[in-house]
PDB file of C-alpha atoms and ligand atoms in Angstrom:
ATOM      1  CA  MET H   1      10.242  22.367 -13.646  1.00 58.00           C
ATOM      2  CA  ASN H   2       6.067  21.444 -14.769  1.00 73.00           C
ATOM      3  CA  ARG H   3       4.776  19.460 -11.296  1.00 86.00           C
ATOM      4  CA  GLU H   4       2.579  15.780 -12.223  1.00 94.00           C
ATOM      5  CA  LEU H   5       2.885  12.309 -10.647  1.00 97.00           C
ATOM      6  CA  HIS H   6       2.425   9.088 -13.067  1.00 97.00           C
ATOM      7  CA  ILE H   7       0.239   6.228 -10.714  1.00 97.00           C
ATOM      8  CA  CYS H   8      -0.334   3.521 -12.100  1.00 96.00           C
ATOM      9  CA  HIS H   9      -3.092   1.397 -10.381  1.00 96.00           C
ATOM     10  CA  LEU H  10      -1.563  -2.702 -10.734  1.00 96.00           C
ATOM     11  CA  TYR H  11      -4.137  -5.702 -10.770  1.00 95.00           C
ATOM     12  CA  TYR H  12      -6.469  -2.575 -10.177  1.00 94.00           C
ATOM     13  CA  ASP H  13      -9.578  -5.436 -11.147  1.00 93.00           C
ATOM     14  CA  ILE H  14      -8.343  -7.904  -9.009  1.00 93.00           C
ATOM     15  CA  LEU H  15      -7.172  -6.293  -5.548  1.00 93.00           C
ATOM     16  CA  ASN H  16      -9.996  -4.083  -5.002  1.00 90.00           C
ATOM     17  CA  LEU H  17     -11.584  -4.710  -1.626  1.00 90.00           C
ATOM     18  CA  TYR H  18     -13.229  -2.686   0.612  1.00 90.00           C
ATOM     19  CA  GLY H  19     -12.756   0.547  -1.374  1.00 90.00           C
ATOM     20  CA  ASP H  20      -9.052   0.192  -2.286  1.00 92.00           C
ATOM     21  CA  ASN H  21      -8.858   2.320  -5.009  1.00 93.00           C
ATOM     22  CA  GLY H  22     -10.924   5.308  -3.065  1.00 95.00           C
ATOM     23  CA  ASN H  23      -7.240   5.708  -3.207  1.00 97.00           C
ATOM     24  CA  ILE H  24      -5.772   6.789  -5.780  1.00 97.00           C
ATOM     25  CA  ARG H  25      -8.988   8.894  -5.845  1.00 97.00           C
ATOM     26  CA  THR H  26      -7.411  10.460  -2.806  1.00 98.00           C
ATOM     27  CA  MET H  27      -3.665  10.925  -3.996  1.00 98.00           C
ATOM     28  CA  GLU H  28      -6.031  12.564  -7.637  1.00 98.00           C
ATOM     29  CA  LYS H  29      -7.487  14.907  -5.803  1.00 98.00           C
ATOM     30  CA  ARG H  30      -4.741  15.613  -3.191  1.00 98.00           C
ATOM     31  CA  LEU H  31      -3.003  16.717  -6.068  1.00 98.00           C
ATOM     32  CA  ALA H  32      -5.212  18.953  -8.283  1.00 98.00           C
ATOM     33  CA  TRP H  33      -6.475  20.609  -5.007  1.00 98.00           C
ATOM     34  CA  ARG H  34      -2.117  21.713  -5.090  1.00 97.00           C
ATOM     35  CA  GLY H  35      -2.043  22.920  -9.157  1.00 96.00           C
ATOM     36  CA  ILE H  36      -0.485  19.543  -9.839  1.00 97.00           C
ATOM     37  CA  GLY H  37      -1.584  16.897 -12.835  1.00 96.00           C
ATOM     38  CA  SER H  38      -1.347  13.110 -12.656  1.00 97.00           C
ATOM     39  CA  LYS H  39      -1.809  10.848 -14.795  1.00 96.00           C
ATOM     40  CA  VAL H  40      -3.392   7.410 -13.609  1.00 96.00           C
ATOM     41  CA  THR H  41      -2.162   4.101 -15.631  1.00 95.00           C
ATOM     42  CA  ARG H  42      -4.115   0.687 -14.786  1.00 95.00           C
ATOM     43  CA  LEU H  43      -2.448  -2.456 -15.642  1.00 94.00           C
ATOM     44  CA  SER H  44      -4.116  -5.701 -14.969  1.00 94.00           C
ATOM     45  CA  PHE H  45      -2.940  -9.729 -15.299  1.00 92.00           C
ATOM     46  CA  GLY H  46      -0.741  -9.957 -17.917  1.00 90.00           C
ATOM     47  CA  GLU H  47      -0.842  -6.499 -19.043  1.00 91.00           C
ATOM     48  CA  VAL H  48       3.683  -4.619 -19.237  1.00 87.00           C
ATOM     49  CA  ASN H  49       3.896  -0.332 -20.340  1.00 82.00           C
ATOM     50  CA  ARG H  50       7.461  -0.531 -20.121  1.00 75.00           C
ATOM     51  CA  ASP H  51       7.414   2.647 -22.121  1.00 74.00           C
ATOM     52  CA  ASP H  52       6.040   4.851 -18.992  1.00 78.00           C
ATOM     53  CA  ASP H  53       8.132   6.395 -15.976  1.00 90.00           C
ATOM     54  CA  TYR H  54       5.529   5.656 -12.943  1.00 96.00           C
ATOM     55  CA  ASP H  55       5.889   7.745  -9.535  1.00 97.00           C
ATOM     56  CA  ILE H  56       3.858   5.826  -7.241  1.00 98.00           C
ATOM     57  CA  ILE H  57       2.231   2.199  -8.013  1.00 97.00           C
ATOM     58  CA  PHE H  58      -0.377   0.758  -5.629  1.00 97.00           C
ATOM     59  CA  ILE H  59      -1.057  -2.382  -4.872  1.00 96.00           C
ATOM     60  CA  GLY H  60      -3.763  -3.212  -3.473  1.00 96.00           C
ATOM     61  CA  GLY H  61      -5.809  -6.342  -0.856  1.00 94.00           C
ATOM     62  CA  GLY H  62      -7.528  -8.878  -2.230  1.00 92.00           C
ATOM     63  CA  GLN H  63      -8.412 -13.040  -0.772  1.00 93.00           C
ATOM     64  CA  ASP H  64      -6.193 -15.657  -1.026  1.00 94.00           C
ATOM     65  CA  PHE H  65      -7.693 -16.408  -4.175  1.00 92.00           C
ATOM     66  CA  GLU H  66      -7.246 -13.489  -6.136  1.00 91.00           C
ATOM     67  CA  GLN H  67      -3.643 -13.448  -4.628  1.00 93.00           C
ATOM     68  CA  THR H  68      -3.382 -16.803  -5.680  1.00 93.00           C
ATOM     69  CA  LEU H  69      -4.152 -16.749  -9.793  1.00 90.00           C
ATOM     70  CA  LEU H  70      -1.832 -13.322 -10.197  1.00 92.00           C
ATOM     71  CA  LEU H  71       1.545 -15.050  -8.615  1.00 91.00           C
ATOM     72  CA  GLU H  72       2.852 -15.849 -12.477  1.00 90.00           C
ATOM     73  CA  ASP H  73       2.096 -12.807 -13.796  1.00 92.00           C
ATOM     74  CA  LEU H  74       3.386 -10.943 -10.710  1.00 91.00           C
ATOM     75  CA  SER H  75       6.356 -12.997 -10.874  1.00 90.00           C
ATOM     76  CA  ARG H  76       7.317 -13.485 -14.490  1.00 90.00           C
ATOM     77  CA  ARG H  77       6.760 -10.992 -16.870  1.00 91.00           C
ATOM     78  CA  LYS H  78       6.294  -7.934 -13.842  1.00 93.00           C
ATOM     79  CA  GLY H  79       8.466  -9.280 -10.395  1.00 92.00           C
ATOM     80  CA  ALA H  80      11.466  -7.666 -13.067  1.00 93.00           C
ATOM     81  CA  ASP H  81       9.710  -3.918 -13.089  1.00 93.00           C
ATOM     82  CA  ILE H  82       9.320  -3.836  -9.988  1.00 95.00           C
ATOM     83  CA  ARG H  83      12.414  -4.584  -8.083  1.00 96.00           C
ATOM     84  CA  ALA H  84      14.581  -1.558 -10.004  1.00 95.00           C
ATOM     85  CA  ALA H  85      11.730   1.103  -9.413  1.00 96.00           C
ATOM     86  CA  ILE H  86      11.660  -0.285  -6.119  1.00 97.00           C
ATOM     87  CA  ALA H  87      15.938   0.411  -6.340  1.00 97.00           C
ATOM     88  CA  ASP H  88      15.324   3.678  -7.905  1.00 96.00           C
ATOM     89  CA  GLY H  89      13.033   5.005  -4.977  1.00 97.00           C
ATOM     90  CA  LYS H  90      10.403   4.968  -7.079  1.00 98.00           C
ATOM     91  CA  THR H  91       6.757   5.133  -3.608  1.00 98.00           C
ATOM     92  CA  PHE H  92       4.837   1.973  -3.022  1.00 98.00           C
ATOM     93  CA  LEU H  93       1.442   1.752  -1.777  1.00 98.00           C
ATOM     94  CA  CYS H  94       0.442  -1.766  -1.089  1.00 98.00           C
ATOM     95  CA  ILE H  95      -2.807  -3.008   0.659  1.00 97.00           C
ATOM     96  CA  CYS H  96      -3.726  -6.184   2.825  1.00 97.00           C
ATOM     97  CA  GLY H  97      -2.594  -8.881  -0.425  1.00 96.00           C
ATOM     98  CA  GLY H  98      -0.228  -6.751  -1.731  1.00 96.00           C
ATOM     99  CA  TYR H  99       1.722  -5.521   1.267  1.00 97.00           C
ATOM    100  CA  GLN H 100       1.880  -9.743   1.472  1.00 97.00           C
ATOM    101  CA  LEU H 101       2.877 -10.504  -1.936  1.00 96.00           C
ATOM    102  CA  LEU H 102       6.327  -7.791  -1.320  1.00 97.00           C
ATOM    103  CA  GLY H 103       7.235 -10.611   0.776  1.00 98.00           C
ATOM    104  CA  HIS H 104       9.453 -14.172   0.372  1.00 98.00           C
ATOM    105  CA  TYR H 105       6.714 -16.692   1.178  1.00 98.00           C
ATOM    106  CA  TYR H 106       2.685 -16.069   1.818  1.00 98.00           C
ATOM    107  CA  ASP H 107       1.888 -19.349   4.255  1.00 98.00           C
ATOM    108  CA  THR H 108      -1.839 -20.818   4.174  1.00 96.00           C
ATOM    109  CA  ASP H 109      -2.943 -24.238   4.568  1.00 95.00           C
ATOM    110  CA  GLN H 110      -3.579 -24.469   0.616  1.00 93.00           C
ATOM    111  CA  GLY H 111       0.666 -23.939   0.447  1.00 95.00           C
ATOM    112  CA  ARG H 112       2.841 -21.767  -0.233  1.00 96.00           C
ATOM    113  CA  MET H 113       2.245 -18.127  -2.233  1.00 96.00           C
ATOM    114  CA  GLU H 114       5.941 -17.429  -2.859  1.00 95.00           C
ATOM    115  CA  GLY H 115       6.059 -13.595  -2.451  1.00 96.00           C
ATOM    116  CA  LEU H 116       8.325 -11.713  -4.709  1.00 96.00           C
ATOM    117  CA  SER H 117      11.487 -11.450  -1.661  1.00 97.00           C
ATOM    118  CA  LEU H 118      11.570  -7.092  -2.111  1.00 97.00           C
ATOM    119  CA  VAL H 119      11.165  -6.529   1.786  1.00 98.00           C
ATOM    120  CA  ASP H 120      12.053  -8.233   4.080  1.00 98.00           C
ATOM    121  CA  LEU H 121       9.134  -9.820   5.443  1.00 98.00           C
ATOM    122  CA  TYR H 122       6.996 -13.290   5.498  1.00 98.00           C
ATOM    123  CA  THR H 123       3.470 -13.826   6.707  1.00 98.00           C
ATOM    124  CA  GLU H 124       2.340 -16.882   8.186  1.00 98.00           C
ATOM    125  CA  GLN H 125      -1.483 -17.846   7.954  1.00 98.00           C
ATOM    126  CA  GLY H 126      -2.983 -18.004  12.141  1.00 98.00           C
ATOM    127  CA  SER H 127      -6.526 -18.486  12.879  1.00 97.00           C
ATOM    128  CA  PRO H 128      -8.819 -17.150  13.783  1.00 98.00           C
ATOM    129  CA  ARG H 129      -9.228 -13.508  10.904  1.00 98.00           C
ATOM    130  CA  LEU H 130      -7.935 -10.657  12.326  1.00 98.00           C
ATOM    131  CA  ILE H 131     -10.873  -8.076  11.498  1.00 98.00           C
ATOM    132  CA  SER H 132     -10.638  -4.754  14.002  1.00 98.00           C
ATOM    133  CA  ASN H 133     -10.999  -1.285  13.223  1.00 97.00           C
ATOM    134  CA  VAL H 134      -8.039  -0.014  14.258  1.00 98.00           C
ATOM    135  CA  VAL H 135      -5.703   3.094  15.353  1.00 98.00           C
ATOM    136  CA  LEU H 136      -1.686   3.606  15.374  1.00 98.00           C
ATOM    137  CA  GLU H 137       0.971   5.955  16.293  1.00 98.00           C
ATOM    138  CA  SER H 138       3.391   6.550  13.996  1.00 96.00           C
ATOM    139  CA  PRO H 139       6.521   8.740  14.980  1.00 89.00           C
ATOM    140  CA  GLU H 140       6.440  11.048  11.802  1.00 91.00           C
ATOM    141  CA  LEU H 141       2.267  12.585  12.472  1.00 95.00           C
ATOM    142  CA  SER H 142       0.384  14.564  14.077  1.00 94.00           C
ATOM    143  CA  THR H 143      -2.500  12.303  14.064  1.00 96.00           C
ATOM    144  CA  PRO H 144      -2.891   8.729  14.159  1.00 98.00           C
ATOM    145  CA  ILE H 145      -3.436   6.481  10.706  1.00 98.00           C
ATOM    146  CA  VAL H 146      -6.664   5.039  11.709  1.00 98.00           C
ATOM    147  CA  GLY H 147      -8.078   2.263   9.925  1.00 97.00           C
ATOM    148  CA  PHE H 148      -9.655  -0.838   8.589  1.00 97.00           C
ATOM    149  CA  GLU H 149      -8.067  -4.333   9.190  1.00 98.00           C
ATOM    150  CA  ASN H 150      -9.352  -8.048   8.602  1.00 97.00           C
ATOM    151  CA  HIS H 151      -6.916 -10.715   6.972  1.00 98.00           C
ATOM    152  CA  GLY H 152      -6.036 -14.085   8.066  1.00 98.00           C
ATOM    153  CA  GLY H 153      -2.132 -13.833   7.479  1.00 98.00           C
ATOM    154  CA  ARG H 154       0.367 -13.144  10.068  1.00 98.00           C
ATOM    155  CA  THR H 155       3.371 -11.257   9.207  1.00 98.00           C
ATOM    156  CA  TYR H 156       7.115 -10.953   9.997  1.00 98.00           C
ATOM    157  CA  ILE H 157       8.790  -8.030   9.402  1.00 98.00           C
ATOM    158  CA  ASN H 158      11.852  -8.576  10.619  1.00 97.00           C
ATOM    159  CA  HIS H 159      14.315  -5.553  11.264  1.00 97.00           C
ATOM    160  CA  ASN H 160      12.268  -3.747   8.944  1.00 98.00           C
ATOM    161  CA  GLN H 161      10.662  -0.567  10.667  1.00 98.00           C
ATOM    162  CA  PRO H 162       7.151  -0.593  11.413  1.00 98.00           C
ATOM    163  CA  LEU H 163       4.669   2.232   9.139  1.00 98.00           C
ATOM    164  CA  GLY H 164       3.006   2.361  12.921  1.00 98.00           C
ATOM    165  CA  LYS H 165       3.050   1.451  16.599  1.00 98.00           C
ATOM    166  CA  VAL H 166      -0.639  -0.184  18.276  1.00 98.00           C
ATOM    167  CA  LEU H 167      -3.200   1.930  19.530  1.00 98.00           C
ATOM    168  CA  PHE H 168      -6.411  -0.391  18.992  1.00 98.00           C
ATOM    169  CA  GLY H 169      -6.410  -3.527  17.444  1.00 98.00           C
ATOM    170  CA  TYR H 170      -4.335  -6.182  15.880  1.00 98.00           C
ATOM    171  CA  GLY H 171      -1.848  -4.859  13.693  1.00 98.00           C
ATOM    172  CA  ASN H 172       1.187  -7.108  11.089  1.00 98.00           C
ATOM    173  CA  ASN H 173       0.516 -10.606  14.067  1.00 98.00           C
ATOM    174  CA  GLY H 174      -1.486  -9.532  16.557  1.00 98.00           C
ATOM    175  CA  GLN H 175       1.782  -9.498  18.504  1.00 98.00           C
ATOM    176  CA  ASP H 176       4.658  -7.509  18.483  1.00 98.00           C
ATOM    177  CA  GLY H 177       2.147  -4.235  18.582  1.00 98.00           C
ATOM    178  CA  HIS H 178       3.414  -3.689  14.953  1.00 98.00           C
ATOM    179  CA  GLU H 179       1.263  -2.335  11.549  1.00 98.00           C
ATOM    180  CA  GLY H 180       2.127  -2.207   7.745  1.00 98.00           C
ATOM    181  CA  VAL H 181       6.001  -1.737   7.108  1.00 98.00           C
ATOM    182  CA  ARG H 182       8.187   1.896   6.121  1.00 98.00           C
ATOM    183  CA  TYR H 183      11.626   0.136   3.448  1.00 98.00           C
ATOM    184  CA  LYS H 184      12.760   3.045   0.860  1.00 97.00           C
ATOM    185  CA  ASN H 185      10.128   4.288  -0.418  1.00 98.00           C
ATOM    186  CA  VAL H 186       7.299   1.552  -0.378  1.00 98.00           C
ATOM    187  CA  VAL H 187       4.623   1.488   2.914  1.00 98.00           C
ATOM    188  CA  GLY H 188       2.321  -1.754   3.208  1.00 98.00           C
ATOM    189  CA  THR H 189       0.038  -1.727   5.968  1.00 98.00           C
ATOM    190  CA  TYR H 190      -3.156  -4.090   6.328  1.00 98.00           C
ATOM    191  CA  LEU H 191      -5.270  -1.110   6.539  1.00 98.00           C
ATOM    192  CA  HIS H 192      -7.968  -0.468   4.539  1.00 95.00           C
ATOM    193  CA  GLY H 193     -10.595   1.608   4.381  1.00 86.00           C
ATOM    194  CA  PRO H 194      -9.304   3.084   1.914  1.00 92.00           C
ATOM    195  CA  LEU H 195      -6.232   4.531   4.552  1.00 97.00           C
ATOM    196  CA  LEU H 196      -6.034   7.192   2.304  1.00 97.00           C
ATOM    197  CA  PRO H 197      -9.253   9.654   2.749  1.00 96.00           C
ATOM    198  CA  LYS H 198      -8.718   9.298   6.239  1.00 96.00           C
ATOM    199  CA  ASN H 199      -5.064  10.379   6.535  1.00 98.00           C
ATOM    200  CA  PRO H 200      -3.866  12.664   4.688  1.00 98.00           C
ATOM    201  CA  GLN H 201      -0.923  13.046   6.128  1.00 97.00           C
ATOM    202  CA  VAL H 202      -0.031   9.662   4.994  1.00 98.00           C
ATOM    203  CA  CYS H 203      -0.923  10.290   1.358  1.00 98.00           C
ATOM    204  CA  ASP H 204       0.923  13.879   1.452  1.00 98.00           C
ATOM    205  CA  LEU H 205       3.450  12.368   3.154  1.00 98.00           C
ATOM    206  CA  LEU H 206       3.747   9.781   0.000  1.00 98.00           C
ATOM    207  CA  LEU H 207       2.801  12.877  -2.610  1.00 98.00           C
ATOM    208  CA  GLY H 208       5.622  14.932  -1.185  1.00 98.00           C
ATOM    209  CA  GLN H 209       8.477  11.773  -1.839  1.00 97.00           C
ATOM    210  CA  ALA H 210       7.534  11.385  -4.888  1.00 98.00           C
ATOM    211  CA  LEU H 211       7.436  14.654  -6.081  1.00 97.00           C
ATOM    212  CA  GLU H 212      10.861  15.346  -3.993  1.00 97.00           C
ATOM    213  CA  ARG H 213      11.999  12.078  -6.896  1.00 97.00           C
ATOM    214  CA  LYS H 214      10.362  13.119  -9.424  1.00 95.00           C
ATOM    215  CA  CYS H 215      11.026  17.559  -9.592  1.00 93.00           C
ATOM    216  CA  GLY H 216      13.447  17.746  -6.601  1.00 94.00           C
ATOM    217  CA  ASP H 217      10.824  20.110  -4.133  1.00 94.00           C
ATOM    218  CA  GLY H 218       8.498  17.769  -2.717  1.00 95.00           C
ATOM    219  CA  ALA H 219       6.215  20.865  -0.722  1.00 95.00           C
ATOM    220  CA  LEU H 220       3.247  20.724  -0.846  1.00 97.00           C
ATOM    221  CA  THR H 221       0.919  23.536  -0.288  1.00 97.00           C
ATOM    222  CA  PRO H 222      -2.062  22.776   3.470  1.00 97.00           C
ATOM    223  CA  LEU H 223      -5.565  22.220   2.574  1.00 98.00           C
ATOM    224  CA  PRO H 224      -8.256  22.467   5.099  1.00 97.00           C
ATOM    225  CA  ASP H 225      -8.991  19.081   5.291  1.00 97.00           C
ATOM    226  CA  VAL H 226     -11.519  19.721   7.608  1.00 97.00           C
ATOM    227  CA  GLU H 227     -13.998  16.851   6.341  1.00 96.00           C
ATOM    228  CA  GLU H 228     -10.784  14.110   7.069  1.00 95.00           C
ATOM    229  CA  ARG H 229     -10.014  15.098   9.604  1.00 95.00           C
ATOM    230  CA  GLU H 230     -13.450  14.361  11.638  1.00 96.00           C
ATOM    231  CA  ALA H 231     -13.218  10.912   9.224  1.00 94.00           C
ATOM    232  CA  ASN H 232     -10.126  10.403  11.138  1.00 95.00           C
ATOM    233  CA  GLU H 233     -10.737  11.358  15.140  1.00 95.00           C
ATOM    234  CA  TYR H 234     -14.328   9.780  14.234  1.00 93.00           C
TER     235      TYR H 234
HETATM  236  N1  LIG V   1      -5.644 -12.668   1.771  1.00 97.07           N
HETATM  237  C1  LIG V   1      -4.288 -12.461   2.706  1.00 97.07           C
HETATM  238  C2  LIG V   1      -5.362 -12.966   4.282  1.00 97.07           C
HETATM  239  O1  LIG V   1      -6.364 -13.037   4.792  1.00 97.07           O
HETATM  240  C3  LIG V   1      -4.851 -10.794   2.993  1.00 97.07           C
HETATM  241  C4  LIG V   1      -6.388 -10.626   3.433  1.00 97.07           C
HETATM  242  C5  LIG V   1      -6.677  -8.616   2.590  1.00 97.07           C
HETATM  243  O2  LIG V   1      -6.091  -7.800   1.429  1.00 97.07           O
HETATM  244  N2  LIG V   1      -7.165  -8.311   3.042  1.00 97.07           N
HETATM  245  O3  LIG V   1      -4.194 -12.360   4.692  1.00 97.07           O
END
């Protein structure tokens, strides 16, 4: 079977803090270097495209104001499709604001933002903002996950599995030592940077699971990753 992945970038023009768009470019490049095709569809406010069968859905981060703007669009136009895609085992990468919106709610000084309740988690705004470089340890990966966080929200993931254990930085809420969430084939995380260029193992984990689901073959040829590993170590 011809291996090609179709990536959907949701709210590419509204949620794109700290180079989050670079995550899409990293996925495209790491597929192309292995001779695997990819197609990217960008969907923003008010746009729906049900004809396309996406394999990976990416949502970036934003400020509270931007998150508020798209709440109605998210729940009314896209919520049911996102719910079905998660249940169907599609791969999701949701950063910061995108991560918070997967949960039940995000409470702020300005009121409650209702989330999609797709993952059992919730977020409450706190003070001060949690701003730091971050290093995580993940049991599945041989190198640490590194990135940068800047969020007012404190996220609580209940009984879900975290993305990693915090070695440096704050993580989900600065208290429980957890960062991010793993649920089905969804990864939610506060890490910008962007995340994937400096963490090629995380990128390959996502690509591998999407290929496995689509073609029954998630094997990926190893890449040299010289600069990527140097960036990660730095
Ligand atoms: N606005 C959210 C918060 O401050 C998310 C921030 C972000 O996406 N970096 O918690």
